[in-house]
Amino acid sequence: MSGDDAGEKYGDTGAEPGTDTVAQQGVAAAGQRLRSEREARGLSLTEVSTQLHLDPRLVTALEAGEDNRLPGATYITGYVRAYARLLKLDEDELAAMAGSSVAPRSELLPENVDLGRPRRGVGLAAWLVVAVLLVTAGGAGWWWFQSRPAGVVLSPAATRDALSVTDTPAAPAVMAPETTEAAAPATPGSIPGPRAATDEASSPAPPPEATPVPSSRIPLELRFTDDSWLEVTDASGAVLAYAMMEAGSQVELQGIPPFEVLLGYAPGVAITYNGQPFDSAPFIRGDVARLRIGDATP
């Protein structure tokens, strides 16, 4: 499909000519093929969006090749792969078709950006303002880095944090009951004598054993051999992960079990819970798996 035909069918996206137009043509070609196959299989946008766990508006933008409405090159490639896999198409071919023309948004510079020497007449005050802005932005970035949630680690070489164990203080020893005096029974005709006292001290009961209480935060590790959508929520309701994961990536989480896990392509994910492998195969339905990990009643 040519760029003009795509524009007439899906509407003008308002993109400027140049890199964006080329990107839209590549994404539009892949999106048109996905749309044609979907319609040939009799699937609706709602059905596809539900199975891919994507917003219907994203699927519509992907089919229309509207690059300016999609999040970025990495996500576009992941969406195209997942969509192609759902329709049993060649995901590598379609991902290459879409990704070859999508430049990372951070690499696109406006045409009016001047990277040369500053023009004459720019005063010292202007440069001071720029310096203050840079320092402020750096401080904000450092603050975000320090205050971000510590549960998600998206580095393949990340190491698992050791779990802390708290000791329960030992219960106090049981005090022995007081010694009581038992009077010896008097025998008829016998001479009264002093009462004999017997000590009936019971032996102290052994204190209950102190059992270590494990930390409430348990590690959960997921390794991806294929692209897959991932959602993880722990028992406190905290969202630990919500992202499209690429093949070869790894995520290590810590939270309060049980974990609610959603995998868009479960066959491509290996799970380790609290240091032990977790088998997700019984929960897979059409490549998608909804899991409850860390509970006796899944």
PDB file of C-alpha atoms in Angstrom:
ATOM      1  CA  MET A   1       0.000   0.000   0.000  1.00  0.00           C
ATOM      2  CA  SER A   2       1.403   3.448  -0.923  1.00  0.00           C
ATOM      3  CA  GLY A   3       1.644   6.322   1.530  1.00  0.00           C
ATOM      4  CA  ASP A   4      -1.239   8.196  -0.287  1.00  0.00           C
ATOM      5  CA  ASP A   5      -3.546   5.164  -0.132  1.00  0.00           C
ATOM      6  CA  ALA A   6      -2.785   4.672   3.564  1.00  0.00           C
ATOM      7  CA  GLY A   7      -3.566   8.325   4.196  1.00  0.00           C
ATOM      8  CA  GLU A   8      -6.900   8.139   2.362  1.00  0.00           C
ATOM      9  CA  LYS A   9      -7.988   4.985   4.182  1.00  0.00           C
ATOM     10  CA  TYR A  10      -7.012   5.807   7.737  1.00  0.00           C
ATOM     11  CA  GLY A  11      -6.966   9.579   7.690  1.00  0.00           C
ATOM     12  CA  ASP A  12      -4.222  12.169   7.816  1.00  0.00           C
ATOM     13  CA  THR A  13      -2.109  11.666  10.952  1.00  0.00           C
ATOM     14  CA  GLY A  14      -0.593  15.099  10.739  1.00  0.00           C
ATOM     15  CA  ALA A  15       2.990  13.755  10.471  1.00  0.00           C
ATOM     16  CA  GLU A  16       5.593  15.974   8.857  1.00  0.00           C
ATOM     17  CA  PRO A  17       7.322  14.641   5.711  1.00  0.00           C
ATOM     18  CA  GLY A  18      10.669  12.992   6.319  1.00  0.00           C
ATOM     19  CA  THR A  19      11.562  10.351   8.871  1.00  0.00           C
ATOM     20  CA  ASP A  20       8.036  10.099  10.377  1.00  0.00           C
ATOM     21  CA  THR A  21       6.505   9.484   6.933  1.00  0.00           C
ATOM     22  CA  VAL A  22       8.958   6.684   6.170  1.00  0.00           C
ATOM     23  CA  ALA A  23       8.289   5.180   9.614  1.00  0.00           C
ATOM     24  CA  GLN A  24       4.532   5.268   9.035  1.00  0.00           C
ATOM     25  CA  GLN A  25       4.887   3.617   5.652  1.00  0.00           C
ATOM     26  CA  GLY A  26       6.820   0.699   7.223  1.00  0.00           C
ATOM     27  CA  VAL A  27       4.435   0.311  10.150  1.00  0.00           C
ATOM     28  CA  ALA A  28       1.438   0.808   7.854  1.00  0.00           C
ATOM     29  CA  ALA A  29       2.570  -2.038   5.580  1.00  0.00           C
ATOM     30  CA  ALA A  30       2.860  -4.409   8.540  1.00  0.00           C
ATOM     31  CA  GLY A  31      -0.393  -3.125  10.037  1.00  0.00           C
ATOM     32  CA  GLN A  32      -2.293  -3.576   6.751  1.00  0.00           C
ATOM     33  CA  ARG A  33      -1.136  -7.177   6.527  1.00  0.00           C
ATOM     34  CA  LEU A  34      -2.157  -7.861  10.121  1.00  0.00           C
ATOM     35  CA  ARG A  35      -5.542  -6.264   9.569  1.00  0.00           C
ATOM     36  CA  SER A  36      -6.176  -8.256   6.375  1.00  0.00           C
ATOM     37  CA  GLU A  37      -5.309 -11.529   8.131  1.00  0.00           C
ATOM     38  CA  ARG A  38      -7.501 -10.631  11.113  1.00  0.00           C
ATOM     39  CA  GLU A  39     -10.470  -9.911   8.891  1.00  0.00           C
ATOM     40  CA  ALA A  40      -9.825 -13.094   6.919  1.00  0.00           C
ATOM     41  CA  ARG A  41      -9.992 -15.063  10.175  1.00  0.00           C
ATOM     42  CA  GLY A  42     -13.215 -13.322  11.184  1.00  0.00           C
ATOM     43  CA  LEU A  43     -11.748 -11.754  14.339  1.00  0.00           C
ATOM     44  CA  SER A  44     -12.912  -8.414  15.696  1.00  0.00           C
ATOM     45  CA  LEU A  45     -10.725  -5.685  17.127  1.00  0.00           C
ATOM     46  CA  THR A  46     -12.168  -6.381  20.569  1.00  0.00           C
ATOM     47  CA  GLU A  47     -11.277 -10.087  20.377  1.00  0.00           C
ATOM     48  CA  VAL A  48      -7.708  -9.339  19.280  1.00  0.00           C
ATOM     49  CA  SER A  49      -7.268  -6.624  21.930  1.00  0.00           C
ATOM     50  CA  THR A  50      -8.482  -8.999  24.647  1.00  0.00           C
ATOM     51  CA  GLN A  51      -6.121 -11.802  23.608  1.00  0.00           C
ATOM     52  CA  LEU A  52      -3.139  -9.423  23.298  1.00  0.00           C
ATOM     53  CA  HIS A  53      -4.092  -7.568  26.516  1.00  0.00           C
ATOM     54  CA  LEU A  54      -3.780  -4.238  24.710  1.00  0.00           C
ATOM     55  CA  ASP A  55      -5.999  -1.187  24.511  1.00  0.00           C
ATOM     56  CA  PRO A  56      -8.193  -1.401  21.369  1.00  0.00           C
ATOM     57  CA  ARG A  57      -6.951   2.052  20.396  1.00  0.00           C
ATOM     58  CA  LEU A  58      -3.379   0.736  20.227  1.00  0.00           C
ATOM     59  CA  VAL A  59      -4.455  -2.128  17.953  1.00  0.00           C
ATOM     60  CA  THR A  60      -6.327   0.336  15.724  1.00  0.00           C
ATOM     61  CA  ALA A  61      -3.280   2.637  15.518  1.00  0.00           C
ATOM     62  CA  LEU A  62      -1.012  -0.341  14.770  1.00  0.00           C
ATOM     63  CA  GLU A  63      -3.193  -1.553  11.902  1.00  0.00           C
ATOM     64  CA  ALA A  64      -3.466   1.987  10.543  1.00  0.00           C
ATOM     65  CA  GLY A  65       0.290   2.572  10.731  1.00  0.00           C
ATOM     66  CA  GLU A  66      -0.206   5.657  12.892  1.00  0.00           C
ATOM     67  CA  ASP A  67       3.276   5.745  14.380  1.00  0.00           C
ATOM     68  CA  ASN A  68       2.644   9.030  16.190  1.00  0.00           C
ATOM     69  CA  ARG A  69      -0.015   7.311  18.338  1.00  0.00           C
ATOM     70  CA  LEU A  70       2.248   4.397  19.339  1.00  0.00           C
ATOM     71  CA  PRO A  71       4.730   4.479  22.268  1.00  0.00           C
ATOM     72  CA  GLY A  72       8.029   3.854  20.443  1.00  0.00           C
ATOM     73  CA  ALA A  73      10.161   1.557  18.281  1.00  0.00           C
ATOM     74  CA  THR A  74      10.708  -1.153  20.915  1.00  0.00           C
ATOM     75  CA  TYR A  75       7.028  -1.367  21.790  1.00  0.00           C
ATOM     76  CA  ILE A  76       5.922  -1.284  18.147  1.00  0.00           C
ATOM     77  CA  THR A  77       8.186  -4.243  17.352  1.00  0.00           C
ATOM     78  CA  GLY A  78       6.872  -6.133  20.372  1.00  0.00           C
ATOM     79  CA  TYR A  79       3.235  -5.439  19.482  1.00  0.00           C
ATOM     80  CA  VAL A  80       3.776  -6.555  15.875  1.00  0.00           C
ATOM     81  CA  ARG A  81       5.466  -9.786  17.021  1.00  0.00           C
ATOM     82  CA  ALA A  82       2.678 -10.622  19.465  1.00  0.00           C
ATOM     83  CA  TYR A  83      -0.029  -9.799  16.910  1.00  0.00           C
ATOM     84  CA  ALA A  84       1.690 -11.879  14.178  1.00  0.00           C
ATOM     85  CA  ARG A  85       2.094 -14.820  16.567  1.00  0.00           C
ATOM     86  CA  LEU A  86      -1.610 -14.666  17.398  1.00  0.00           C
ATOM     87  CA  LEU A  87      -2.509 -14.812  13.698  1.00  0.00           C
ATOM     88  CA  LYS A  88       0.100 -17.543  12.955  1.00  0.00           C
ATOM     89  CA  LEU A  89       2.088 -15.230  10.649  1.00  0.00           C
ATOM     90  CA  ASP A  90       5.867 -14.895  10.285  1.00  0.00           C
ATOM     91  CA  GLU A  91       6.603 -12.628  13.246  1.00  0.00           C
ATOM     92  CA  ASP A  92      10.250 -12.034  12.284  1.00  0.00           C
ATOM     93  CA  GLU A  93       9.305 -10.811   8.817  1.00  0.00           C
ATOM     94  CA  LEU A  94       6.598  -8.448  10.062  1.00  0.00           C
ATOM     95  CA  ALA A  95       8.719  -7.154  12.959  1.00  0.00           C
ATOM     96  CA  ALA A  96      11.560  -6.399  10.535  1.00  0.00           C
ATOM     97  CA  MET A  97       9.117  -4.699   8.174  1.00  0.00           C
ATOM     98  CA  ALA A  98       7.832  -2.436  10.957  1.00  0.00           C
ATOM     99  CA  GLY A  99      11.081  -1.946  12.853  1.00  0.00           C
ATOM    100  CA  SER A 100      13.361  -1.187   9.908  1.00  0.00           C
ATOM    101  CA  SER A 101      11.757   2.193   9.392  1.00  0.00           C
ATOM    102  CA  VAL A 102      10.985   3.163  12.987  1.00  0.00           C
ATOM    103  CA  ALA A 103      13.707   5.345  14.473  1.00  0.00           C
ATOM    104  CA  PRO A 104      13.936   5.732  18.254  1.00  0.00           C
ATOM    105  CA  ARG A 105      12.132   8.895  19.266  1.00  0.00           C
ATOM    106  CA  SER A 106      15.163  10.130  21.201  1.00  0.00           C
ATOM    107  CA  GLU A 107      17.198  10.119  17.972  1.00  0.00           C
ATOM    108  CA  LEU A 108      14.813  12.424  16.089  1.00  0.00           C
ATOM    109  CA  LEU A 109      15.865  16.061  16.411  1.00  0.00           C
ATOM    110  CA  PRO A 110      13.773  19.004  15.268  1.00  0.00           C
ATOM    111  CA  GLU A 111      15.108  20.679  12.160  1.00  0.00           C
ATOM    112  CA  ASN A 112      15.545  24.005  13.942  1.00  0.00           C
ATOM    113  CA  VAL A 113      17.927  22.666  16.607  1.00  0.00           C
ATOM    114  CA  ASP A 114      21.272  24.443  16.340  1.00  0.00           C
ATOM    115  CA  LEU A 115      24.138  22.347  17.732  1.00  0.00           C
ATOM    116  CA  GLY A 116      26.843  24.779  16.684  1.00  0.00           C
ATOM    117  CA  ARG A 117      28.492  27.564  18.617  1.00  0.00           C
ATOM    118  CA  PRO A 118      26.219  29.996  20.449  1.00  0.00           C
ATOM    119  CA  ARG A 119      25.242  33.070  18.473  1.00  0.00           C
ATOM    120  CA  ARG A 120      26.760  36.371  19.321  1.00  0.00           C
ATOM    121  CA  GLY A 121      24.755  38.464  21.649  1.00  0.00           C
ATOM    122  CA  VAL A 122      23.759  35.644  23.985  1.00  0.00           C
ATOM    123  CA  GLY A 123      24.460  37.065  27.392  1.00  0.00           C
ATOM    124  CA  LEU A 124      25.959  35.411  30.456  1.00  0.00           C
ATOM    125  CA  ALA A 125      22.560  35.445  32.161  1.00  0.00           C
ATOM    126  CA  ALA A 126      21.087  33.174  29.494  1.00  0.00           C
ATOM    127  CA  TRP A 127      23.852  30.619  29.970  1.00  0.00           C
ATOM    128  CA  LEU A 128      23.384  30.769  33.727  1.00  0.00           C
ATOM    129  CA  VAL A 129      19.688  30.004  33.262  1.00  0.00           C
ATOM    130  CA  VAL A 130      20.578  27.008  31.091  1.00  0.00           C
ATOM    131  CA  ALA A 131      23.070  25.762  33.694  1.00  0.00           C
ATOM    132  CA  VAL A 132      20.461  26.059  36.478  1.00  0.00           C
ATOM    133  CA  LEU A 133      17.924  24.121  34.411  1.00  0.00           C
ATOM    134  CA  LEU A 134      20.455  21.348  33.736  1.00  0.00           C
ATOM    135  CA  VAL A 135      21.341  21.082  37.426  1.00  0.00           C
ATOM    136  CA  THR A 136      17.640  21.013  38.369  1.00  0.00           C
ATOM    137  CA  ALA A 137      16.909  18.275  35.816  1.00  0.00           C
ATOM    138  CA  GLY A 138      19.868  16.243  37.061  1.00  0.00           C
ATOM    139  CA  GLY A 139      18.704  16.587  40.669  1.00  0.00           C
ATOM    140  CA  ALA A 140      15.186  15.514  39.740  1.00  0.00           C
ATOM    141  CA  GLY A 141      16.557  12.476  37.913  1.00  0.00           C
ATOM    142  CA  TRP A 142      18.691  11.508  40.897  1.00  0.00           C
ATOM    143  CA  TRP A 143      15.710  11.904  43.252  1.00  0.00           C
ATOM    144  CA  TRP A 144      13.571   9.674  40.995  1.00  0.00           C
ATOM    145  CA  PHE A 145      16.347   7.065  40.839  1.00  0.00           C
ATOM    146  CA  GLN A 146      16.621   6.995  44.628  1.00  0.00           C
ATOM    147  CA  SER A 147      12.821   6.898  45.269  1.00  0.00           C
ATOM    148  CA  ARG A 148      11.804   4.421  42.538  1.00  0.00           C
ATOM    149  CA  PRO A 149      10.235   1.096  43.672  1.00  0.00           C
ATOM    150  CA  ALA A 150      12.952  -1.402  44.568  1.00  0.00           C
ATOM    151  CA  GLY A 151      10.873  -4.429  43.522  1.00  0.00           C
ATOM    152  CA  VAL A 152      11.587  -4.433  39.753  1.00  0.00           C
ATOM    153  CA  VAL A 153      15.030  -5.217  38.310  1.00  0.00           C
ATOM    154  CA  LEU A 154      15.236  -5.354  34.509  1.00  0.00           C
ATOM    155  CA  SER A 155      18.915  -6.231  34.198  1.00  0.00           C
ATOM    156  CA  PRO A 156      20.010  -9.666  32.944  1.00  0.00           C
ATOM    157  CA  ALA A 157      22.938  -9.586  35.390  1.00  0.00           C
ATOM    158  CA  ALA A 158      20.869  -8.529  38.390  1.00  0.00           C
ATOM    159  CA  THR A 159      21.369 -10.506  41.576  1.00  0.00           C
ATOM    160  CA  ARG A 160      18.670 -11.653  43.958  1.00  0.00           C
ATOM    161  CA  ASP A 161      18.442  -9.812  47.267  1.00  0.00           C
ATOM    162  CA  ALA A 162      18.903 -11.986  50.317  1.00  0.00           C
ATOM    163  CA  LEU A 163      15.830 -12.435  52.470  1.00  0.00           C
ATOM    164  CA  SER A 164      16.058 -11.243  56.036  1.00  0.00           C
ATOM    165  CA  VAL A 165      14.902 -13.496  58.872  1.00  0.00           C
ATOM    166  CA  THR A 166      13.692 -12.079  62.167  1.00  0.00           C
ATOM    167  CA  ASP A 167      14.085 -14.013  65.382  1.00  0.00           C
ATOM    168  CA  THR A 168      11.135 -14.448  67.699  1.00  0.00           C
ATOM    169  CA  PRO A 169      12.194 -13.902  71.322  1.00  0.00           C
ATOM    170  CA  ALA A 170      12.097 -17.055  73.418  1.00  0.00           C
ATOM    171  CA  ALA A 171       9.128 -17.439  75.728  1.00  0.00           C
ATOM    172  CA  PRO A 172       9.939 -16.918  79.429  1.00  0.00           C
ATOM    173  CA  ALA A 173      10.577 -20.043  81.493  1.00  0.00           C
ATOM    174  CA  VAL A 174       7.608 -21.394  83.447  1.00  0.00           C
ATOM    175  CA  MET A 175       8.033 -20.720  87.179  1.00  0.00           C
ATOM    176  CA  ALA A 176       7.868 -23.731  89.492  1.00  0.00           C
ATOM    177  CA  PRO A 177       4.867 -23.787  91.850  1.00  0.00           C
ATOM    178  CA  GLU A 178       5.495 -22.967  95.499  1.00  0.00           C
ATOM    179  CA  THR A 179       6.428 -25.805  97.867  1.00  0.00           C
ATOM    180  CA  THR A 180       3.478 -26.988 100.006  1.00  0.00           C
ATOM    181  CA  GLU A 181       3.571 -28.706 103.355  1.00  0.00           C
ATOM    182  CA  ALA A 182       1.643 -31.961 103.724  1.00  0.00           C
ATOM    183  CA  ALA A 183       0.759 -32.991 107.269  1.00  0.00           C
ATOM    184  CA  ALA A 184       1.485 -36.666 108.148  1.00  0.00           C
ATOM    185  CA  PRO A 185      -1.709 -38.419 109.238  1.00  0.00           C
ATOM    186  CA  ALA A 186      -1.883 -39.162 112.957  1.00  0.00           C
ATOM    187  CA  THR A 187      -1.965 -42.859 113.996  1.00  0.00           C
ATOM    188  CA  PRO A 188      -4.279 -43.772 116.952  1.00  0.00           C
ATOM    189  CA  GLY A 189      -2.284 -44.242 120.169  1.00  0.00           C
ATOM    190  CA  SER A 190       0.855 -42.726 118.748  1.00  0.00           C
ATOM    191  CA  ILE A 191       2.714 -39.885 120.335  1.00  0.00           C
ATOM    192  CA  PRO A 192       2.137 -36.678 118.452  1.00  0.00           C
ATOM    193  CA  GLY A 193       5.272 -35.547 116.728  1.00  0.00           C
ATOM    194  CA  PRO A 194       6.245 -32.685 114.473  1.00  0.00           C
ATOM    195  CA  ARG A 195       4.593 -32.570 111.135  1.00  0.00           C
ATOM    196  CA  ALA A 196       6.643 -33.910 108.300  1.00  0.00           C
ATOM    197  CA  ALA A 197       6.935 -31.498 105.412  1.00  0.00           C
ATOM    198  CA  THR A 198       7.392 -32.854 101.963  1.00  0.00           C
ATOM    199  CA  ASP A 199       8.453 -30.749  99.037  1.00  0.00           C
ATOM    200  CA  GLU A 200       6.292 -31.319  96.036  1.00  0.00           C
ATOM    201  CA  ALA A 201       8.113 -29.069  93.641  1.00  0.00           C
ATOM    202  CA  SER A 202       7.234 -29.867  90.057  1.00  0.00           C
ATOM    203  CA  SER A 203      10.006 -29.791  87.491  1.00  0.00           C
ATOM    204  CA  PRO A 204       9.886 -26.679  85.242  1.00  0.00           C
ATOM    205  CA  ALA A 205       8.307 -27.256  81.816  1.00  0.00           C
ATOM    206  CA  PRO A 206      10.678 -26.792  78.860  1.00  0.00           C
ATOM    207  CA  PRO A 207      10.147 -23.480  77.069  1.00  0.00           C
ATOM    208  CA  PRO A 208       8.615 -23.691  73.575  1.00  0.00           C
ATOM    209  CA  GLU A 209      11.110 -23.614  70.737  1.00  0.00           C
ATOM    210  CA  ALA A 210      11.540 -20.259  69.039  1.00  0.00           C
ATOM    211  CA  THR A 211      10.753 -20.627  65.358  1.00  0.00           C
ATOM    212  CA  PRO A 212      12.197 -18.131  62.871  1.00  0.00           C
ATOM    213  CA  VAL A 213       9.594 -16.052  61.108  1.00  0.00           C
ATOM    214  CA  PRO A 214      10.460 -15.506  57.416  1.00  0.00           C
ATOM    215  CA  SER A 215      10.329 -12.059  55.935  1.00  0.00           C
ATOM    216  CA  SER A 216       6.995 -11.200  54.355  1.00  0.00           C
ATOM    217  CA  ARG A 217       8.660 -10.153  51.084  1.00  0.00           C
ATOM    218  CA  ILE A 218       9.361 -13.152  48.826  1.00  0.00           C
ATOM    219  CA  PRO A 219      11.434 -13.079  45.597  1.00  0.00           C
ATOM    220  CA  LEU A 220       9.849 -13.872  42.216  1.00  0.00           C
ATOM    221  CA  GLU A 221      12.054 -14.180  39.118  1.00  0.00           C
ATOM    222  CA  LEU A 222      10.927 -14.378  35.476  1.00  0.00           C
ATOM    223  CA  ARG A 223      13.199 -15.070  32.478  1.00  0.00           C
ATOM    224  CA  PHE A 224      11.940 -14.443  28.941  1.00  0.00           C
ATOM    225  CA  THR A 225      13.001 -16.585  25.983  1.00  0.00           C
ATOM    226  CA  ASP A 226      10.406 -14.870  23.797  1.00  0.00           C
ATOM    227  CA  ASP A 227       8.521 -11.553  23.741  1.00  0.00           C
ATOM    228  CA  SER A 228       5.620 -11.502  26.197  1.00  0.00           C
ATOM    229  CA  TRP A 229       3.331  -9.090  27.992  1.00  0.00           C
ATOM    230  CA  LEU A 230       3.806  -9.150  31.805  1.00  0.00           C
ATOM    231  CA  GLU A 231       1.641  -8.006  34.704  1.00  0.00           C
ATOM    232  CA  VAL A 232       2.466  -8.795  38.370  1.00  0.00           C
ATOM    233  CA  THR A 233       0.536  -7.684  41.474  1.00  0.00           C
ATOM    234  CA  ASP A 234       1.271  -8.786  45.044  1.00  0.00           C
ATOM    235  CA  ALA A 235      -1.098  -9.377  47.988  1.00  0.00           C
ATOM    236  CA  SER A 236      -0.897  -5.741  49.079  1.00  0.00           C
ATOM    237  CA  GLY A 237      -2.248  -4.623  45.702  1.00  0.00           C
ATOM    238  CA  ALA A 238       1.070  -3.119  44.590  1.00  0.00           C
ATOM    239  CA  VAL A 239       1.697  -3.366  40.833  1.00  0.00           C
ATOM    240  CA  LEU A 240       5.241  -4.762  40.617  1.00  0.00           C
ATOM    241  CA  ALA A 241       5.433  -5.082  36.808  1.00  0.00           C
ATOM    242  CA  TYR A 242       3.336  -3.888  33.854  1.00  0.00           C
ATOM    243  CA  ALA A 243       5.294  -3.977  30.588  1.00  0.00           C
ATOM    244  CA  MET A 244       6.008  -5.666  27.266  1.00  0.00           C
ATOM    245  CA  MET A 245       9.084  -7.832  27.864  1.00  0.00           C
ATOM    246  CA  GLU A 246      11.531  -8.757  25.096  1.00  0.00           C
ATOM    247  CA  ALA A 247      13.209 -12.108  24.498  1.00  0.00           C
ATOM    248  CA  GLY A 248      16.418 -12.444  26.517  1.00  0.00           C
ATOM    249  CA  SER A 249      15.297 -10.084  29.286  1.00  0.00           C
ATOM    250  CA  GLN A 250      14.904 -10.931  32.966  1.00  0.00           C
ATOM    251  CA  VAL A 251      12.928  -9.397  35.819  1.00  0.00           C
ATOM    252  CA  GLU A 252      13.413  -9.992  39.545  1.00  0.00           C
ATOM    253  CA  LEU A 253      10.662  -8.858  41.905  1.00  0.00           C
ATOM    254  CA  GLN A 254      10.054  -8.901  45.643  1.00  0.00           C
ATOM    255  CA  GLY A 255       6.633  -8.607  47.213  1.00  0.00           C
ATOM    256  CA  ILE A 256       4.060 -10.067  49.570  1.00  0.00           C
ATOM    257  CA  PRO A 257       2.615 -13.388  48.293  1.00  0.00           C
ATOM    258  CA  PRO A 258       0.423 -14.545  46.784  1.00  0.00           C
ATOM    259  CA  PHE A 259       1.370 -12.953  43.437  1.00  0.00           C
ATOM    260  CA  GLU A 260      -1.210 -12.447  40.673  1.00  0.00           C
ATOM    261  CA  VAL A 261       0.665 -12.932  37.368  1.00  0.00           C
ATOM    262  CA  LEU A 262      -0.530 -12.440  33.785  1.00  0.00           C
ATOM    263  CA  LEU A 263       1.661 -13.689  30.921  1.00  0.00           C
ATOM    264  CA  GLY A 264       0.762 -12.775  27.334  1.00  0.00           C
ATOM    265  CA  TYR A 265       2.954 -15.590  25.934  1.00  0.00           C
ATOM    266  CA  ALA A 266       3.488 -18.041  28.795  1.00  0.00           C
ATOM    267  CA  PRO A 267       5.469 -20.696  26.797  1.00  0.00           C
ATOM    268  CA  GLY A 268       8.307 -18.170  26.493  1.00  0.00           C
ATOM    269  CA  VAL A 269       8.600 -17.444  30.236  1.00  0.00           C
ATOM    270  CA  ALA A 270      10.459 -19.411  32.955  1.00  0.00           C
ATOM    271  CA  ILE A 271       9.373 -18.663  36.536  1.00  0.00           C
ATOM    272  CA  THR A 272      11.301 -19.120  39.789  1.00  0.00           C
ATOM    273  CA  TYR A 273       9.424 -18.521  43.064  1.00  0.00           C
ATOM    274  CA  ASN A 274      11.401 -18.215  46.303  1.00  0.00           C
ATOM    275  CA  GLY A 275      14.347 -20.002  44.679  1.00  0.00           C
ATOM    276  CA  GLN A 276      12.258 -22.919  43.317  1.00  0.00           C
ATOM    277  CA  PRO A 277      11.120 -23.430  39.676  1.00  0.00           C
ATOM    278  CA  PHE A 278       7.392 -22.890  39.146  1.00  0.00           C
ATOM    279  CA  ASP A 279       5.567 -24.863  36.429  1.00  0.00           C
ATOM    280  CA  SER A 280       3.083 -22.631  34.602  1.00  0.00           C
ATOM    281  CA  ALA A 281       2.078 -25.249  31.991  1.00  0.00           C
ATOM    282  CA  PRO A 282      -1.196 -26.318  33.746  1.00  0.00           C
ATOM    283  CA  PHE A 283      -2.421 -22.698  33.677  1.00  0.00           C
ATOM    284  CA  ILE A 284      -1.753 -21.901  29.997  1.00  0.00           C
ATOM    285  CA  ARG A 285      -4.804 -21.293  27.807  1.00  0.00           C
ATOM    286  CA  GLY A 286      -3.981 -20.416  24.201  1.00  0.00           C
ATOM    287  CA  ASP A 287      -0.450 -19.170  25.081  1.00  0.00           C
ATOM    288  CA  VAL A 288      -1.904 -16.882  27.797  1.00  0.00           C
ATOM    289  CA  ALA A 289      -1.579 -17.761  31.497  1.00  0.00           C
ATOM    290  CA  ARG A 290      -3.138 -16.248  34.602  1.00  0.00           C
ATOM    291  CA  LEU A 291      -1.305 -17.475  37.698  1.00  0.00           C
ATOM    292  CA  ARG A 292      -1.654 -17.165  41.448  1.00  0.00           C
ATOM    293  CA  ILE A 293       1.789 -17.940  42.873  1.00  0.00           C
ATOM    294  CA  GLY A 294       2.557 -18.421  46.546  1.00  0.00           C
ATOM    295  CA  ASP A 295      -0.853 -19.581  47.726  1.00  0.00           C
ATOM    296  CA  ALA A 296      -1.903 -23.119  48.741  1.00  0.00           C
ATOM    297  CA  THR A 297      -5.123 -22.673  46.759  1.00  0.00           C
ATOM    298  CA  PRO A 298      -4.142 -21.476  43.228  1.00  0.00           C
TER     299      PRO A 298
END
